[in-house]
Amino acid sequence: MPQDKKEKKPHVPVVTETSLAFFEKYINNPSPTGFEWKGQQMWLEYLKPYIDDHYVDNYGTTVGIINPGADYKVVIEAHADEISWFVNYITSDGLIYVIRNGGSDHQIAPSKRVDIHTDNGIVKAVFGWPAIHTRTGGEKEEAPTLKNIFLDCGATSKEEVEKLGIHVGCVITYEDEFMVLHDRYYVGRALDNRAGGFMIAEVARLLKENNKTLPFGLYIVNAVQEEIGLRGAEMIAHHIKPNVAIITDVTHDTTTPMINKIIQGDLACGKGPVVSYAPAVQNNLNKLLVETAQKNDIPFQRQASSRSTGTDTDAFAYSNDGVPSALISLPLRYMHTTVEMIHKEDVDNVIRLIYECLLNISNGQDFKYFK
């Protein structure tokens, strides 16, 4: 019977109340690109009971290691950074213009509350926007752009702004926090991709709690600076020199309005992890993912990427003379907004799929197509 025609079995939760409490705390903690270290410290403290050793590189990528002495190395990886803004220009009357740090969406900015991170602590501000009453009169309305969105922190002069500790280069994050919606979805900012960091940590927890002994070294990698070009993964891949890499990131739920399935594919929250097909994805490793999902009755979906996956998969795949790499994606609604949504069952099933895949990889396994 085709995989998608199987009778759906009752879902068994993987995430516990304790791990969910960590997830909420982890999501609520700001982790902007280039400034990830507080979130990384939090993540590592959660992971420590389940690992044998750890490593932190110069830019903050954090790695938990199981069996650090093993020659054969398997990576499971996610990225830790969230999109944000930088202070770019302060006007004489105390307003602040910004530039992106990652792929921040200018259209969602107006009327949002933000935290400006300074050496003196958080300074609160808002993205101002002209009232609807002032935008009438026959003229075409001006849409939000990088040229016209601005922050108001309540100051009335540049000097007053600077006295608050705000300067060009201060990083800015939204203050929106985690919530559970209709007992079905996790909602928050930066689920892209701290949900991934949470899931790989949960894999480590399951291995420990189920007393599983792996025949290889496992490197649980939470990489920095993915949002500006996969940079953290690029750096850590050369340090670890893995034999295999399984990456997890988010992908688009395409069932909501204004998304073209002909272009974006047909993917939905609640229907399981997404297995990707792309040049960077090694097909024999990908086959192992699919067969593992089928064997363990884990629902899954499929996605194709034309040239690159746009995830850390590409960085690992093309490192160290070529590392067999594959991508397991988590369907997500409203990416790069403050209300990103993921399905609770999908989170459980991504964790399960990575966990079961690790149990199906042999020490020294060769993924070459032919010899």
XYZ file of C-alpha atoms in Angstrom:
371
model
C 0.000 0.000 0.000
C 1.409 3.473 -0.844
C 2.858 5.335 2.130
C 0.270 8.122 2.000
C -2.608 5.607 1.863
C -1.685 3.769 5.063
C -4.110 3.950 7.955
C -2.820 6.571 10.350
C -1.709 5.121 13.664
C -2.373 6.957 16.938
C 0.312 9.568 17.516
C 2.661 8.998 20.431
C 4.137 12.276 21.755
C 7.912 12.564 22.055
C 8.222 16.038 23.575
C 7.781 15.978 27.358
C 6.530 18.741 29.659
C 10.100 19.339 30.803
C 11.480 19.574 27.291
C 8.615 21.823 26.218
C 9.425 24.183 29.081
C 12.996 24.375 27.783
C 11.746 24.939 24.225
C 9.619 27.903 25.324
C 12.497 29.445 27.252
C 14.869 28.838 24.329
C 12.540 30.433 21.760
C 11.871 33.470 23.946
C 15.588 34.150 24.337
C 16.862 36.421 21.512
C 19.534 34.857 19.303
C 20.171 37.255 16.400
C 22.690 36.366 13.715
C 26.171 37.151 14.992
C 24.925 37.484 18.588
C 23.827 33.922 19.337
C 25.920 33.114 22.395
C 23.336 33.459 25.190
C 20.997 31.082 23.380
C 23.897 28.744 22.703
C 24.806 28.645 26.387
C 21.194 27.828 27.233
C 21.072 25.081 24.597
C 24.334 23.528 25.768
C 23.193 23.433 29.397
C 20.075 21.536 28.315
C 22.149 19.137 26.207
C 24.958 18.397 28.692
C 23.246 15.506 30.547
C 22.978 13.599 27.259
C 26.509 13.999 25.832
C 30.086 13.012 26.625
C 31.868 16.183 25.538
C 31.302 19.486 23.779
C 33.054 22.082 21.650
C 32.380 25.781 21.007
C 34.093 27.560 18.129
C 35.216 31.192 17.858
C 31.891 32.422 16.466
C 29.618 30.482 18.798
C 28.691 27.318 16.911
C 28.151 24.742 19.655
C 28.634 21.000 19.340
C 27.606 18.222 21.715
C 29.591 15.027 21.203
C 28.748 11.397 21.957
C 31.663 8.938 21.602
C 34.264 11.649 20.914
C 37.060 9.151 20.284
C 35.383 7.374 17.375
C 36.931 7.655 13.903
C 33.625 7.559 11.993
C 31.688 10.781 12.592
C 28.004 11.484 12.028
C 26.592 15.002 12.313
C 23.020 15.992 13.088
C 22.680 19.748 12.662
C 20.416 22.776 12.927
C 21.086 26.499 13.024
C 20.743 28.725 16.066
C 20.394 32.246 14.682
C 17.291 34.332 14.096
C 16.722 37.178 11.683
C 16.927 40.674 13.151
C 17.768 44.295 12.385
C 20.730 46.618 12.890
C 20.589 50.285 13.876
C 21.896 52.031 10.758
C 21.122 55.766 11.133
C 19.873 58.010 13.940
C 18.128 61.240 12.936
C 18.583 64.575 14.698
C 15.086 64.260 16.165
C 15.750 60.817 17.646
C 14.245 58.421 15.121
C 16.158 55.311 14.081
C 16.492 53.771 10.623
C 17.540 50.143 10.228
C 19.116 47.603 7.907
C 18.550 43.856 7.818
C 20.542 41.252 9.684
C 19.414 38.250 7.675
C 16.186 38.074 5.688
C 14.013 40.301 7.873
C 10.670 41.188 6.306
C 10.079 44.952 6.066
C 6.364 44.465 5.395
C 5.626 43.095 8.870
C 7.583 45.796 10.713
C 5.097 48.698 11.091
C 3.568 48.842 14.604
C 5.759 46.013 15.940
C 7.398 46.343 19.354
C 11.126 45.641 19.492
C 14.072 45.216 21.813
C 17.212 47.195 21.001
C 20.192 45.357 22.481
C 22.780 47.687 24.018
C 25.716 47.307 26.397
C 23.433 48.810 29.063
C 20.683 46.255 28.472
C 17.453 46.218 26.465
C 15.925 49.488 25.260
C 12.297 49.229 24.175
C 11.120 50.801 20.910
C 8.405 50.495 18.270
C 8.331 50.543 14.498
C 6.244 53.664 13.892
C 3.879 54.106 10.955
C 1.648 56.985 9.757
C -1.981 56.727 10.872
C -4.510 55.611 8.293
C -6.180 59.039 8.534
C -3.047 60.695 7.158
C -2.658 58.302 4.235
C -5.803 59.359 2.364
C -6.436 62.070 -0.194
C -6.206 60.342 -3.550
C -2.503 59.606 -3.473
C -1.298 56.034 -3.874
C -0.429 54.621 -0.470
C 3.243 54.069 0.191
C 4.066 50.485 1.160
C 6.575 49.658 3.901
C 10.139 49.508 2.584
C 13.611 49.683 4.069
C 13.628 53.355 3.084
C 10.626 54.351 5.189
C 10.329 52.033 8.193
C 11.796 53.523 11.345
C 12.040 52.992 15.085
C 10.781 55.345 17.785
C 12.266 54.733 21.252
C 10.580 57.774 22.819
C 13.625 60.026 22.463
C 13.402 63.470 20.852
C 17.035 63.945 19.808
C 20.035 61.981 18.604
C 21.848 62.839 21.830
C 19.026 61.388 23.894
C 19.100 58.184 21.846
C 22.847 57.858 22.349
C 22.513 58.427 26.114
C 20.344 55.292 26.174
C 23.344 53.339 24.884
C 21.994 53.021 21.350
C 24.548 53.333 18.560
C 24.921 52.308 14.941
C 25.380 48.529 14.920
C 23.107 47.741 17.860
C 21.053 44.668 17.017
C 17.243 44.693 17.215
C 14.810 41.813 17.761
C 11.045 41.559 18.053
C 9.691 40.933 21.532
C 6.990 38.398 20.496
C 7.012 35.221 22.581
C 6.194 31.517 22.338
C 2.681 30.149 22.666
C 0.700 26.995 21.936
C -2.249 27.539 19.603
C -5.338 25.330 19.816
C -3.250 22.549 21.408
C -1.968 21.862 17.891
C 0.656 24.405 16.891
C 3.725 25.905 18.493
C 3.852 29.598 17.561
C 6.615 32.151 17.953
C 9.412 34.117 16.362
C 12.578 32.263 15.369
C 11.088 28.789 15.156
C 13.253 29.071 12.030
C 15.374 27.383 13.140
C 15.697 27.084 16.871
C 13.003 24.444 16.521
C 15.746 22.476 14.787
C 18.172 22.993 17.662
C 15.488 21.809 20.046
C 14.753 18.702 17.958
C 18.372 17.540 17.686
C 18.761 18.038 21.437
C 15.699 15.836 21.927
C 17.333 13.154 19.758
C 20.274 13.164 22.179
C 17.831 12.903 25.092
C 16.111 9.864 23.556
C 19.432 8.117 22.905
C 20.407 8.599 26.549
C 17.048 7.707 28.065
C 16.712 4.604 25.867
C 20.269 3.491 26.666
C 21.292 3.356 23.018
C 24.974 2.885 22.271
C 26.026 4.208 18.868
C 28.900 2.532 16.984
C 30.221 5.910 15.807
C 30.833 9.420 17.040
C 27.733 11.622 17.023
C 28.178 15.382 16.694
C 25.067 17.379 17.607
C 25.712 20.731 15.956
C 23.868 24.003 16.582
C 25.441 26.331 14.033
C 25.491 30.130 13.942
C 25.041 32.538 11.026
C 22.934 30.401 8.697
C 20.646 33.303 7.863
C 23.428 35.264 6.154
C 24.922 32.490 4.039
C 25.399 29.194 5.932
C 28.572 30.586 7.483
C 28.569 28.760 10.804
C 28.048 25.397 9.133
C 30.818 26.192 6.679
C 33.254 26.792 9.535
C 32.300 23.824 11.726
C 32.194 21.309 8.860
C 35.901 21.874 8.278
C 36.632 21.448 11.978
C 34.659 18.213 12.496
C 35.361 16.629 9.088
C 32.295 14.370 9.321
C 31.609 11.231 7.313
C 27.838 11.824 7.220
C 25.608 14.825 7.926
C 21.847 14.956 8.530
C 20.564 18.518 8.590
C 17.232 19.752 9.866
C 15.675 23.123 9.023
C 12.224 24.469 8.239
C 10.381 24.624 4.942
C 7.162 26.301 3.794
C 3.682 25.047 4.522
C 2.145 25.914 1.151
C -1.529 25.491 2.076
C -2.121 29.064 3.267
C -3.312 31.854 0.928
C -1.108 33.597 -1.659
C 1.345 30.720 -2.120
C 1.640 29.089 -5.551
C 1.929 25.309 -5.184
C 3.076 25.004 -8.790
C 6.205 26.898 -7.753
C 6.532 26.055 -4.051
C 5.252 22.479 -4.007
C 2.463 20.919 -1.951
C 3.470 20.700 1.710
C 1.434 21.001 4.887
C 1.897 21.232 8.622
C 0.726 18.058 10.333
C 1.609 15.698 7.488
C 5.082 14.860 8.693
C 8.747 15.653 8.076
C 9.801 16.698 4.581
C 12.520 14.780 2.719
C 14.331 16.886 0.121
C 15.623 16.082 -3.343
C 18.433 18.359 -4.512
C 21.950 18.096 -5.986
C 23.501 18.515 -2.517
C 21.421 15.654 -1.094
C 23.258 12.345 -1.338
C 20.764 9.858 -2.745
C 21.859 6.750 -0.852
C 21.643 8.615 2.444
C 18.283 10.029 1.381
C 17.109 6.502 0.595
C 18.022 5.502 4.136
C 15.844 8.358 5.469
C 12.859 7.303 3.353
C 13.178 3.606 4.165
C 13.548 4.410 7.860
C 10.372 6.508 7.796
C 8.459 3.746 6.001
C 9.733 1.014 8.306
C 8.786 2.979 11.433
C 5.436 4.290 10.155
C 6.613 7.884 10.327
C 4.559 10.055 7.931
C 6.673 12.100 5.547
C 6.416 14.461 2.582
C 8.742 15.174 -0.346
C 10.203 18.402 -1.704
C 12.431 19.222 -4.678
C 14.991 22.041 -4.794
C 16.236 23.231 -8.165
C 19.869 24.154 -7.506
C 20.508 24.367 -3.768
C 18.516 23.620 -0.655
C 19.306 27.051 0.800
C 20.107 25.330 4.095
C 23.225 24.213 5.928
C 22.942 20.962 3.952
C 24.760 22.709 1.112
C 27.633 23.800 3.372
C 28.217 20.302 4.734
C 27.732 18.517 1.408
C 30.370 20.569 -0.393
C 32.945 20.543 2.422
C 35.902 18.225 2.992
C 35.942 16.741 -0.546
C 32.210 16.010 -0.273
C 30.245 14.754 2.745
C 27.148 12.561 2.184
C 24.416 14.901 3.425
C 20.625 14.909 3.577
C 17.920 17.282 4.754
C 14.888 16.649 6.950
C 12.645 19.717 6.987
C 9.929 20.815 9.375
C 6.860 22.372 7.675
C 6.279 25.917 8.921
C 3.699 28.622 8.284
C 4.514 32.333 7.993
C 8.313 32.069 7.794
C 10.333 35.135 8.845
C 7.400 36.635 10.698
C 6.847 36.800 14.466
C 4.055 34.215 14.286
C 5.839 31.274 12.720
C 3.778 28.106 13.247
C 4.789 24.450 13.427
C 2.679 21.392 14.167
C 3.326 19.531 17.424
C 3.139 16.135 15.719
C 5.623 17.186 13.037
C 8.124 18.143 15.744
C 7.720 14.714 17.359
C 8.087 12.975 14.006
C 11.212 14.854 12.946
C 12.786 13.835 16.253
C 11.704 10.237 15.712
C 12.980 10.142 12.146
C 16.440 11.475 13.009
C 16.649 9.130 15.998
C 15.687 6.044 13.987
C 18.027 7.019 11.145
C 20.958 7.130 13.548
C 20.111 3.612 14.702
C 20.235 2.482 11.049
C 23.691 3.869 10.260
C 26.587 1.440 10.615
C 30.098 2.257 11.720
C 32.133 3.032 8.610
C 29.085 2.884 6.337
C 29.974 3.746 2.729
C 27.355 5.771 0.843
C 29.174 5.857 -2.532
C 27.080 5.054 -5.580
C 29.652 2.629 -7.018
C 33.315 1.666 -6.697
